[in-house]
Coordinates of C-alpha atoms in Angstrom, one line a residue:
M615 CA -13.5 33.9 -6.9
F616 CA -10.1 32.3 -7.8
E617 CA -7.2 34.6 -8.5
R618 CA -4.1 33.8 -10.5
V619 CA -1.0 33.2 -8.4
D620 CA 2.3 34.8 -9.3
M621 CA 4.6 31.9 -8.5
A622 CA 7.7 33.9 -9.5
S623 CA 7.4 36.0 -6.3
N624 CA 9.3 34.5 -3.4
E625 CA 8.3 37.1 -0.8
Q626 CA 6.1 35.9 1.9
I627 CA 2.6 37.3 2.3
S628 CA 1.2 38.5 5.6
I629 CA -2.4 37.4 6.3
T630 CA -4.6 37.0 9.4
I631 CA -6.6 33.9 10.3
N632 CA -9.1 34.4 13.0
D633 CA -7.2 37.7 13.8
Q634 CA -3.9 35.7 14.2
P635 CA -1.1 36.9 11.9
V636 CA 0.7 34.4 9.8
E637 CA 3.3 34.6 7.0
V638 CA 2.8 32.3 4.0
D639 CA 4.5 31.6 0.7
P640 CA 2.7 32.8 -2.4
G641 CA 0.3 30.1 -3.7
T642 CA -0.2 28.6 -0.3
T643 CA -3.8 27.3 0.2
I644 CA -5.8 28.6 3.1
L645 CA -6.0 25.0 4.4
E646 CA -2.2 24.8 4.5
A647 CA -2.0 28.2 6.2
V648 CA -4.5 27.2 8.8
K649 CA -2.4 24.1 9.7
Q650 CA 0.6 26.4 10.3
L651 CA -1.3 27.9 13.2
G652 CA -2.3 24.5 14.6
L653 CA -5.9 25.0 13.6
S654 CA -8.0 22.4 11.9
I655 CA -10.8 22.7 9.3
P656 CA -13.0 19.7 8.5
T657 CA -12.5 18.2 5.1
L658 CA -13.2 14.9 3.4
C659 CA -11.7 15.4 0.0
A660 CA -8.2 16.9 0.7
L661 CA -5.2 14.7 1.1
P662 CA -1.6 15.9 0.9
T663 CA -0.5 13.9 -2.0
L664 CA -3.6 14.1 -4.2
P665 CA -4.9 17.2 -6.1
S666 CA -7.5 19.1 -4.1
N667 CA -10.8 19.6 -5.9
G668 CA -13.0 21.2 -3.3
A669 CA -15.7 18.6 -3.9
C670 CA -17.0 18.0 -0.3
R671 CA -17.4 21.8 0.5
L672 CA -16.9 21.2 4.2
C673 CA -13.8 23.4 4.4
M674 CA -15.6 26.6 3.4
V675 CA -14.2 29.8 5.0
E676 CA -14.8 33.5 4.9
V677 CA -12.2 35.5 3.0
E678 CA -12.0 39.3 3.1
D679 CA -13.6 41.0 0.0
E680 CA -15.0 37.7 -1.3
P681 CA -18.8 37.7 -1.6
Y682 CA -19.2 34.0 -1.0
L683 CA -17.6 31.3 1.2
Q684 CA -14.5 29.8 -0.3
A685 CA -13.1 26.3 -0.2
A686 CA -9.9 26.4 1.9
C687 CA -8.4 23.5 0.1
T688 CA -8.3 25.2 -3.3
Y689 CA -8.2 28.9 -2.5
R690 CA -4.6 30.0 -3.0
I691 CA -3.2 33.1 -1.3
N692 CA -1.4 35.7 -3.4
H693 CA -2.1 39.0 -1.5
P694 CA -2.6 40.1 2.1
T695 CA -6.0 39.2 3.3
S696 CA -8.1 38.2 6.3
V697 CA -9.7 34.8 6.8
A698 CA -12.3 33.5 9.3
T699 CA -12.7 29.8 9.8
H700 CA -15.4 29.2 12.5
T701 CA -18.0 31.9 12.4
P702 CA -21.7 31.0 13.0
H703 CA -22.4 31.4 9.3
I704 CA -19.6 29.0 8.4
L705 CA -20.7 26.4 11.0
D706 CA -24.3 26.5 9.7
S707 CA -22.9 26.0 6.2
R708 CA -20.9 23.0 7.3
R709 CA -23.7 21.4 9.1
M710 CA -26.1 21.9 6.1
T711 CA -23.4 20.5 3.7
M712 CA -22.9 17.5 6.0
E713 CA -26.6 16.8 6.1
L714 CA -26.8 16.9 2.4
L715 CA -23.8 14.5 2.1
M716 CA -25.4 12.1 4.6
T717 CA -28.5 12.1 2.5
R718 CA -26.5 10.5 -0.3
C719 CA -25.8 7.5 2.0
L720 CA -29.4 7.0 3.4
N721 CA -29.8 4.0 1.1
N722 CA -26.7 2.3 2.5
K723 CA -27.7 -0.8 4.4
E724 CA -24.2 -2.0 4.9
P725 CA -22.6 -1.7 8.3
Y726 CA -19.7 0.8 8.7
T727 CA -16.3 -0.6 9.7
G728 CA -15.7 2.0 12.4
D729 CA -12.8 3.7 10.7
E730 CA -14.7 6.1 8.4
R731 CA -13.8 9.8 8.7
F732 CA -17.2 10.7 7.4
Q733 CA -19.1 9.2 10.3
Q734 CA -16.7 10.7 12.8
L735 CA -17.0 14.1 11.3
A736 CA -20.8 14.0 11.4
Y737 CA -20.6 13.1 15.0
E738 CA -18.3 16.0 15.7
L739 CA -20.7 18.4 13.9
G740 CA -23.5 17.2 16.1
I741 CA -25.5 15.6 13.4
R742 CA -27.3 12.3 14.2
H743 CA -29.9 12.2 11.4
P744 CA -30.2 14.4 8.4
R745 CA -33.4 16.3 7.9
F746 CA -33.7 15.2 4.3
T747 CA -34.8 12.0 2.6
A748 CA -33.2 9.9 0.0
S749 CA -34.9 9.9 -3.4
D750 CA -33.0 7.2 -5.4
T751 CA -33.3 3.5 -5.0
S752 CA -30.5 1.4 -3.7
A753 CA -27.6 0.5 -6.0
P754 CA -26.3 -3.1 -6.2
I755 CA -23.1 -3.8 -4.4
D756 CA -20.1 -4.7 -6.5
N757 CA -18.5 -7.8 -5.0
S758 CA -16.8 -8.9 -8.3
S759 CA -13.3 -8.1 -7.2
P760 CA -11.4 -10.6 -5.0
A761 CA -9.8 -7.6 -3.3
V762 CA -12.1 -4.6 -3.2
R763 CA -15.8 -4.2 -2.4
F764 CA -17.6 -1.2 -3.9
N765 CA -20.9 -0.1 -2.2
A766 CA -22.2 2.9 -4.3
N767 CA -24.8 3.5 -1.6
A768 CA -22.1 4.8 0.8
C769 CA -20.5 7.1 -1.8
I770 CA -20.7 10.9 -1.4
Q771 CA -18.8 11.6 -4.7
C772 CA -15.9 13.3 -3.0
G773 CA -13.7 12.1 -5.9
L774 CA -10.8 10.9 -3.8
C775 CA -11.0 7.3 -5.2
V776 CA -11.0 8.7 -8.7
S777 CA -8.0 10.9 -8.0
A778 CA -6.1 8.0 -6.4
C779 CA -6.8 5.6 -9.2
G780 CA -6.3 8.2 -12.0
D781 CA -4.0 11.0 -10.9
M782 CA -1.7 8.9 -8.7
Q783 CA -1.9 5.3 -10.1
Q784 CA -2.8 6.1 -13.8
V785 CA -5.0 3.0 -13.8
Y786 CA -8.3 4.8 -14.5
A787 CA -10.5 1.9 -13.4
I788 CA -12.8 4.3 -11.5
S789 CA -14.5 7.4 -13.0
M790 CA -17.0 10.1 -12.1
N791 CA -20.0 9.8 -14.5
G792 CA -23.1 11.9 -14.9
K793 CA -24.0 15.5 -13.9
G794 CA -25.7 17.1 -11.0
V795 CA -27.9 14.8 -8.9
H796 CA -27.2 12.0 -11.3
Q797 CA -23.5 12.2 -10.8
Q798 CA -22.0 9.0 -9.4
V799 CA -18.7 7.1 -9.1
Q800 CA -18.5 4.0 -11.2
P801 CA -15.9 1.5 -12.4
G802 CA -14.8 2.3 -15.9
L803 CA -17.4 2.2 -18.7
N804 CA -20.0 1.3 -16.0
R805 CA -18.6 -2.3 -15.7
L806 CA -17.9 -4.4 -12.6
L807 CA -14.5 -3.8 -11.0
N808 CA -13.1 -7.2 -12.1
E809 CA -14.0 -6.4 -15.7
T810 CA -11.7 -3.3 -15.6
E811 CA -8.0 -2.8 -15.5
C812 CA -8.1 -2.5 -11.7
T813 CA -4.8 -3.7 -10.2
A814 CA -6.3 -4.3 -6.8
C815 CA -3.8 -1.9 -5.2
G816 CA -6.5 -0.8 -2.8
Q817 CA -5.6 2.8 -2.6
C818 CA -9.2 3.7 -3.3
S819 CA -10.1 1.9 0.0
V820 CA -7.4 3.8 1.9
V821 CA -8.6 7.3 0.8
C822 CA -12.4 6.6 0.8
P823 CA -13.9 8.5 3.8
T824 CA -17.2 6.7 3.9
G825 CA -16.5 3.0 3.4
A826 CA -17.8 2.9 -0.2
F827 CA -14.6 1.2 -1.1
V828 CA -13.4 -1.4 1.4
E829 CA -11.3 -4.5 1.4
Q830 CA -13.0 -7.8 0.9
D831 CA -13.1 -9.1 4.5
H832 CA -11.7 -12.6 5.0
T833 CA -11.4 -12.7 8.8
S834 CA -14.3 -15.2 8.9
D835 CA -12.2 -17.5 6.7
V836 CA -9.4 -17.3 9.2
L837 CA -11.7 -18.1 12.1
N838 CA -13.2 -21.1 10.2
A839 CA -9.7 -22.4 9.5
L840 CA -8.7 -22.0 13.1
G841 CA -11.8 -23.9 14.1
D842 CA -11.0 -26.9 11.9
R843 CA -8.9 -29.3 13.9
D844 CA -7.8 -31.2 10.7
K845 CA -6.0 -28.1 9.5
M846 CA -2.5 -26.8 10.4
V847 CA -2.9 -23.0 10.2
I848 CA 0.3 -20.9 9.7
A849 CA 0.5 -17.1 9.9
V850 CA 3.1 -15.1 7.9
I851 CA 3.4 -11.5 9.1
S852 CA 4.8 -8.7 7.1
P853 CA 7.2 -6.3 9.0
S854 CA 5.2 -3.1 8.3
V855 CA 2.1 -4.7 9.8
S856 CA 3.8 -4.6 13.2
S857 CA 4.3 -0.9 12.9
A858 CA 0.7 -0.4 11.9
M859 CA -0.5 -2.5 14.8
A860 CA 1.6 -0.5 17.2
L861 CA -0.2 2.7 16.1
E862 CA -3.6 1.1 16.1
F863 CA -3.2 -0.1 19.7
G864 CA -2.0 3.2 21.0
M865 CA 1.7 2.4 21.1
D866 CA 4.7 4.2 19.6
S867 CA 5.2 3.4 15.9
K868 CA 8.8 2.3 16.7
A869 CA 7.6 -0.1 19.4
E870 CA 8.7 -3.6 18.7
V871 CA 5.5 -5.5 18.7
S872 CA 6.2 -8.5 16.4
G873 CA 6.8 -10.7 19.5
K874 CA 3.5 -9.6 21.0
L875 CA 1.7 -10.3 17.7
V876 CA 3.2 -13.8 17.7
H877 CA 1.9 -14.2 21.3
V878 CA -1.7 -13.1 20.5
L879 CA -1.9 -15.1 17.2
K880 CA -0.9 -18.2 19.1
Q881 CA -3.6 -17.4 21.7
I882 CA -6.3 -17.3 19.1
G883 CA -5.3 -20.6 17.6
F884 CA -2.5 -20.3 15.0
D885 CA -0.2 -23.3 15.1
M886 CA 2.8 -21.5 13.8
V887 CA 3.8 -17.9 13.1
F888 CA 6.6 -16.7 10.8
S889 CA 8.0 -13.5 9.5
A890 CA 7.4 -12.6 5.8
T891 CA 11.0 -11.4 5.7
V892 CA 12.1 -14.9 4.9
G893 CA 10.1 -14.8 1.7
H894 CA 11.6 -11.4 0.9
D895 CA 15.1 -12.9 1.2
L896 CA 14.1 -15.9 -1.0
L897 CA 13.0 -13.5 -3.7
A898 CA 16.1 -11.3 -3.4
L899 CA 18.4 -14.4 -3.7
E900 CA 16.6 -16.0 -6.6
T901 CA 16.3 -12.7 -8.4
A902 CA 20.0 -12.0 -8.0
F903 CA 20.8 -15.3 -9.7
E904 CA 18.2 -14.4 -12.5
L905 CA 19.8 -11.0 -13.0
R906 CA 23.3 -12.5 -13.3
S907 CA 21.9 -15.0 -15.9
R908 CA 20.3 -12.2 -17.9
M909 CA 23.3 -10.0 -17.7
E910 CA 25.4 -12.8 -19.1
S911 CA 23.0 -13.5 -22.0
G912 CA 22.0 -9.9 -22.6
Q913 CA 18.4 -11.0 -23.1
N914 CA 15.2 -9.4 -21.7
L915 CA 17.0 -6.5 -19.9
P916 CA 16.1 -4.6 -17.9
L917 CA 14.9 -7.2 -15.4
I918 CA 11.7 -5.9 -13.7
I919 CA 11.3 -7.2 -10.2
S920 CA 8.0 -9.1 -9.8
S921 CA 7.5 -8.8 -6.1
C922 CA 4.4 -6.4 -6.3
P923 CA 1.3 -8.2 -7.6
A924 CA -0.4 -4.9 -8.5
L925 CA 2.5 -4.0 -10.7
V926 CA 2.4 -7.4 -12.4
K927 CA -1.2 -6.9 -13.2
Q928 CA -0.5 -3.4 -14.5
V929 CA 2.1 -4.8 -16.9
E930 CA -0.3 -7.5 -18.0
H931 CA -2.9 -5.0 -18.9
Q932 CA -1.1 -1.9 -20.1
F933 CA 2.4 -3.0 -21.1
P934 CA 2.1 -6.6 -22.4
D935 CA 5.2 -6.2 -24.6
L936 CA 7.2 -6.0 -21.4
L937 CA 6.0 -9.3 -19.9
P938 CA 9.3 -11.0 -20.9
H939 CA 11.1 -8.4 -18.8
L940 CA 9.2 -9.4 -15.6
S941 CA 11.2 -11.6 -13.3
A942 CA 9.9 -15.2 -13.5
N943 CA 9.8 -15.3 -9.7
R944 CA 6.5 -15.3 -7.7
S945 CA 5.9 -12.7 -5.0
P946 CA 7.7 -13.2 -1.6
A947 CA 4.4 -14.3 0.0
Q948 CA 3.7 -16.9 -2.7
M949 CA 7.3 -18.2 -2.5
F950 CA 7.3 -18.6 1.2
G951 CA 3.8 -20.1 1.2
R952 CA 4.9 -22.8 -1.3
V953 CA 7.9 -23.6 0.8
L954 CA 5.8 -23.9 4.0
K955 CA 3.2 -26.1 2.4
T956 CA 5.9 -28.4 0.8
Y957 CA 8.0 -28.6 4.0
Y958 CA 5.2 -29.3 6.5
S959 CA 3.1 -31.6 4.3
E960 CA 6.2 -33.8 3.7
R961 CA 7.3 -33.9 7.3
L962 CA 3.9 -34.3 8.8
E963 CA 2.8 -36.7 6.0
R964 CA -0.3 -34.6 5.3
D965 CA -1.8 -33.3 2.1
A966 CA -0.7 -29.8 1.3
S967 CA -4.4 -28.7 1.3
E968 CA -4.4 -29.4 5.1
V969 CA -1.6 -26.8 5.6
I970 CA -3.3 -23.4 5.6
V971 CA -1.1 -20.4 5.0
V972 CA -2.5 -17.0 6.1
Q973 CA -0.7 -14.0 4.8
I974 CA -1.0 -10.9 7.1
T975 CA 0.0 -8.0 5.0
P976 CA -0.3 -4.3 4.1
C977 CA -0.9 -5.4 0.5
L978 CA -4.5 -5.5 -0.6
A979 CA -3.4 -6.9 -4.0
G980 CA -2.4 -10.1 -2.2
K981 CA -6.1 -10.9 -2.1
Y982 CA -6.3 -10.7 -5.9
E983 CA -3.0 -12.6 -6.3
R984 CA -4.2 -15.4 -4.0
Q985 CA -6.9 -16.4 -6.5
R986 CA -4.7 -16.5 -9.6
H987 CA -5.1 -20.0 -11.0
E988 CA -1.3 -20.5 -11.4
L989 CA -0.5 -19.6 -7.8
E990 CA -1.3 -21.7 -4.7
G991 CA 1.2 -20.7 -2.0
V992 CA -1.3 -18.7 0.1
D993 CA -4.8 -19.8 1.2
I994 CA -6.1 -16.7 3.0
V995 CA -5.0 -13.0 2.9
I996 CA -5.9 -10.5 5.5
T997 CA -4.7 -6.9 5.7
S998 CA -3.5 -4.8 8.6
R999 CA -7.0 -3.4 8.9
E1000 CA -8.5 -6.9 9.1
L1001 CA -5.9 -8.0 11.6
T1002 CA -7.0 -5.1 13.9
R1003 CA -10.6 -6.3 13.8
L1004 CA -9.6 -9.9 14.2
L1005 CA -7.4 -9.2 17.3
R1006 CA -10.1 -7.0 18.9
S1007 CA -12.9 -9.5 18.3
A1008 CA -11.2 -12.8 18.8
S1009 CA -8.5 -12.3 21.4
G1010 CA -9.6 -9.9 24.1
Y1011 CA -6.0 -9.1 24.9
A1012 CA -4.5 -5.6 25.2
L1013 CA -1.5 -5.9 22.9
H1014 CA 0.9 -3.8 25.1
T1015 CA 0.3 -6.2 28.1
L1016 CA 1.5 -9.3 26.3
S1017 CA 5.0 -10.8 26.7
D1018 CA 7.1 -11.4 23.6
V1019 CA 7.0 -14.8 21.9
P1020 CA 9.6 -15.6 19.2
F1021 CA 8.8 -16.7 15.7
D1022 CA 8.7 -20.4 15.2
T1023 CA 11.7 -22.5 14.1
P1024 CA 13.1 -23.5 11.8
F1025 CA 12.4 -20.3 9.8
N1026 CA 12.7 -17.7 12.6
D1027 CA 15.7 -15.7 11.5
L1028 CA 15.2 -12.1 10.4
S1029 CA 17.5 -10.2 8.1
G1030 CA 18.0 -6.6 7.4
S1031 CA 17.5 -7.1 3.7
G1032 CA 14.2 -8.8 4.3
V1033 CA 13.0 -5.9 6.4
L1034 CA 14.2 -3.4 3.9
S1035 CA 12.1 -5.0 1.1
E1036 CA 8.9 -3.5 2.5
V1037 CA 10.1 0.1 1.7
S1038 CA 10.6 1.5 -1.8
G1039 CA 14.1 0.7 -3.1
G1040 CA 14.6 -2.0 -0.4
T1041 CA 14.0 -5.0 -2.6
M1042 CA 16.5 -3.8 -5.1
E1043 CA 19.0 -3.1 -2.3
A1044 CA 18.5 -6.7 -1.0
I1045 CA 19.1 -8.1 -4.6
L1046 CA 22.2 -6.0 -5.1
R1047 CA 23.7 -7.2 -1.8
T1048 CA 23.7 -10.7 -3.4
F1049 CA 24.3 -9.9 -7.0
F1050 CA 27.6 -8.1 -6.6
E1051 CA 28.9 -10.9 -4.4
L1052 CA 27.9 -13.4 -7.1
K1053 CA 29.7 -11.4 -9.8
S1054 CA 32.9 -10.7 -7.8
G1055 CA 33.1 -13.9 -5.8
T1056 CA 34.1 -11.8 -2.8
E1057 CA 32.4 -10.5 0.3
L1058 CA 30.7 -7.2 -0.1
Q1059 CA 31.7 -4.9 2.7
Q1060 CA 29.7 -1.7 1.9
I1061 CA 26.2 -3.0 1.6
E1062 CA 24.2 0.2 1.9
F1063 CA 23.2 1.8 -1.4
D1064 CA 22.5 5.4 -0.5
A1065 CA 21.4 6.3 -4.1
L1066 CA 18.3 4.1 -3.5
R1067 CA 17.5 5.5 -0.1
H1068 CA 15.3 8.4 -0.9
V1069 CA 11.6 9.1 -0.5
Q1070 CA 11.2 10.6 -4.0
P1071 CA 8.7 8.5 -6.0
L1072 CA 11.0 8.1 -9.0
R1073 CA 14.8 7.5 -8.7
E1074 CA 17.4 6.6 -11.3
A1075 CA 21.0 5.7 -10.3
E1076 CA 24.2 4.2 -11.5
I1077 CA 25.5 1.6 -9.0
T1078 CA 29.2 0.7 -9.3
V1079 CA 30.9 -2.0 -7.3
D1080 CA 34.5 -2.9 -8.3
D1081 CA 34.4 -3.1 -12.1
E1082 CA 30.6 -3.9 -12.4
T1083 CA 28.2 -1.0 -13.1
L1084 CA 24.4 -1.3 -13.2
Q1085 CA 21.9 1.3 -14.4
V1086 CA 18.8 1.0 -12.1
A1087 CA 15.5 2.7 -11.6
V1088 CA 13.1 2.7 -8.6
A1089 CA 9.6 4.0 -8.4
Y1090 CA 6.6 3.9 -6.2
D1091 CA 3.0 4.4 -7.1
L1092 CA 1.9 3.1 -10.5
G1093 CA 1.8 6.6 -12.0
H1094 CA 5.6 7.1 -11.6
G1095 CA 6.0 3.4 -12.5
N1096 CA 4.3 4.0 -15.8
T1097 CA 6.9 6.6 -16.6
I1098 CA 9.6 4.0 -16.3
L1099 CA 7.7 1.3 -18.1
Q1100 CA 7.0 3.7 -21.0
R1101 CA 10.6 4.6 -21.3
I1102 CA 11.5 0.9 -21.4
Q1103 CA 8.8 0.2 -24.0
D1104 CA 10.1 3.2 -26.1
D1105 CA 13.6 1.8 -25.8
Q1106 CA 14.8 5.1 -24.2
T1107 CA 16.8 3.6 -21.3
A1108 CA 19.8 1.5 -20.6
Y1109 CA 18.5 0.1 -17.3
H1110 CA 19.6 -3.3 -16.1
L1111 CA 17.3 -3.6 -13.0
V1112 CA 13.9 -1.9 -12.2
E1113 CA 11.9 -1.9 -9.0
I1114 CA 8.3 -0.6 -9.1
M1115 CA 5.9 -0.8 -6.1
A1116 CA 2.3 0.2 -6.6
C1117 CA 1.8 2.0 -3.2
P1118 CA 3.2 5.2 -1.7
G1119 CA 6.5 4.4 -0.2
G1120 CA 6.3 0.7 -1.0
C1121 CA 4.6 -1.9 1.0
V1122 CA 4.6 0.3 4.1
G1123 CA 1.9 2.5 2.3
G1124 CA -0.1 -0.5 1.1
G1125 CA -3.8 -0.5 0.3
G1126 CA -4.4 -2.6 3.4
Q1127 CA -2.8 -0.1 5.8
P1128 CA -5.0 1.9 8.2
E1129 CA -4.0 5.3 6.9
F1130 CA -3.1 6.9 3.6
G1131 CA 0.7 7.3 3.2
T1132 CA 1.7 11.0 3.5
P1133 CA 5.3 12.1 2.7
E1134 CA 6.0 12.4 6.4
S1135 CA 4.7 9.0 7.3
I1136 CA 6.6 7.4 4.4
Q1137 CA 9.8 9.1 5.5
T1138 CA 9.2 7.9 9.1
M1139 CA 8.5 4.3 8.0
A1140 CA 11.5 4.2 5.7
E1141 CA 13.8 5.5 8.5
L1142 CA 12.4 2.8 10.8
M1143 CA 13.2 0.1 8.2
Y1144 CA 16.7 1.4 7.7
E1145 CA 17.3 1.4 11.5
M1146 CA 16.1 -2.2 11.8
D1147 CA 18.4 -3.2 9.0
Q1148 CA 21.3 -1.6 10.8
E1149 CA 20.5 -3.3 14.1
L1150 CA 20.1 -6.8 12.8
D1151 CA 23.1 -9.2 12.9
I1152 CA 22.0 -10.8 9.5
R1153 CA 21.9 -8.2 6.7
K1154 CA 22.2 -10.3 3.5
P1155 CA 19.8 -12.8 2.1
R1156 CA 22.4 -15.5 1.5
K1157 CA 23.5 -15.2 5.2
N1158 CA 20.1 -15.9 6.6
P1159 CA 20.2 -19.3 8.3
S1160 CA 16.4 -19.8 7.7
V1161 CA 16.9 -19.3 3.9
N1162 CA 19.9 -21.7 3.9
Q1163 CA 17.7 -24.2 5.8
I1164 CA 15.1 -23.9 3.0
Y1165 CA 17.6 -24.6 0.3
E1166 CA 19.1 -27.5 2.3
N1167 CA 15.7 -29.2 3.0
V1168 CA 13.5 -28.1 0.1
L1169 CA 15.0 -26.2 -2.8
K1170 CA 18.6 -27.7 -2.9
M1171 CA 20.1 -24.7 -4.8
P1172 CA 19.2 -21.2 -6.0
S1173 CA 17.7 -21.1 -9.5
G1174 CA 17.8 -24.9 -9.6
A1175 CA 15.1 -27.3 -10.8
Q1176 CA 13.2 -27.3 -7.5
S1177 CA 13.3 -23.5 -7.3
Q1178 CA 11.9 -23.2 -10.8
A1179 CA 9.1 -25.6 -10.0
L1180 CA 8.1 -24.1 -6.6
L1181 CA 9.1 -20.4 -6.9
Q1182 CA 8.6 -19.4 -10.5
T1183 CA 5.5 -18.6 -12.5
T1184 CA 4.3 -17.2 -15.8
F1185 CA 2.3 -14.1 -16.6
T1186 CA -0.7 -13.5 -18.9
E1187 CA -1.5 -10.7 -21.4
R1188 CA -4.9 -9.4 -20.1
G1189 CA -5.7 -6.8 -22.7
R1190 CA -7.5 -3.4 -22.4
Y1191 CA -11.2 -2.9 -21.7

């Protein structure tokens, strides 16, 4: 029984949970109240930033005066009551529910990755083999997407992927079809994933508790490249991957592990290792010049930053009228990859195909971007999750025991602006640090833009430096991004510059990261990036010696003919399905 909540009341409500008193706000769910006491209830379908639907039925609890067990994730408290969370009756219910959920996966012949919450929870509940048998035949595995693999045989219909794709991203490439025992998760209109408007953001793979949605694994491609003596193999690591690796290998999230990653990657055979921040600085510098040009001409404003490949695909599908507003620049990974291939093929007198660039990134959409016919800067893309598996299987080293090894020269300089670009609002901040200096011709002293430094998913601000004022908008997740794009399409804004990242918090919450981005983790990662920016001596893209080296040896000048040839691209209207 669900009761209406009087949200107008601000008085706290006294309840007991397992005979322990606790005060909660009206409308608090039992699951939230339980966490206040430090207790835990098993659940597979409840995440803090997605609507709870009570689908998995594992969080059932006893509530005073309720005749049946209630789902803790959806039952909201609006009067004093008593709750029990771990009685024998509840435990029997959870085990039975878990066995029934496991039955849905009995046709799954694919190996688990080792990270599934589902398998871990079954183990904790003491279930090794369910007592029931599967009745349906195996479903085919959807390998059509270059980024995401869908195995319907591992799906328990918890609905998290549908919620992430629909409620959060507003892409609606995944839906729940059918009723009762015939209910199943399917790509839209029962098509293959690559036939839908899927943006390859990968948030479905982050929230999936069973491994039904996983990234396409390309670690074997990396090993094959490393085993080919005719290839020069280069790794480019994103800054937020380092933080993810610290947590995965039992270290503090603020531990500086980039030097240890360089060390272990060299040990397993990479010829050179660079930081992706150089690519971010390239994009910021080139986009600042592009913004100045558009401001002078007054054409195709606002300029929409094109650093996120999932956002680009979203515009191509759902907002094709806005394609002229997208920056002509490739993503930072593609930019830096093109530069590396050009630089080393010329100096080593080798064909560019013999220089293999491996992008190590939190961005699952990079896998989709890599196979776009007009882009050829990156050869292999692996995510943070894949890197974890690669290091554990191919190195044998404990990460914390390794000494630090610096990034390779001549592109080894890190800048604060490059680091910031991995958090929502950071790419815009890096661009503005250059743009305002281009406009004024003077050195910008105050380079932090506090109006952009918030964790809210949608921000609008007016940025003024000297006599130049810009109207800007920043959003993360495609749902909030759609709000901005719709305003632009309806001609309801006066924006000059727009940044939209597809994932929670920006790249730090990418679809290739080990865990779903909660508001707390997003805040922590953002603060870490801001601290790194403050601590680095180089904080502007145009002050980065590595970037200047690239212009001197490869590109000659920002927004010049060579930059346009190597760093810019075009986009394609993809239509609706």
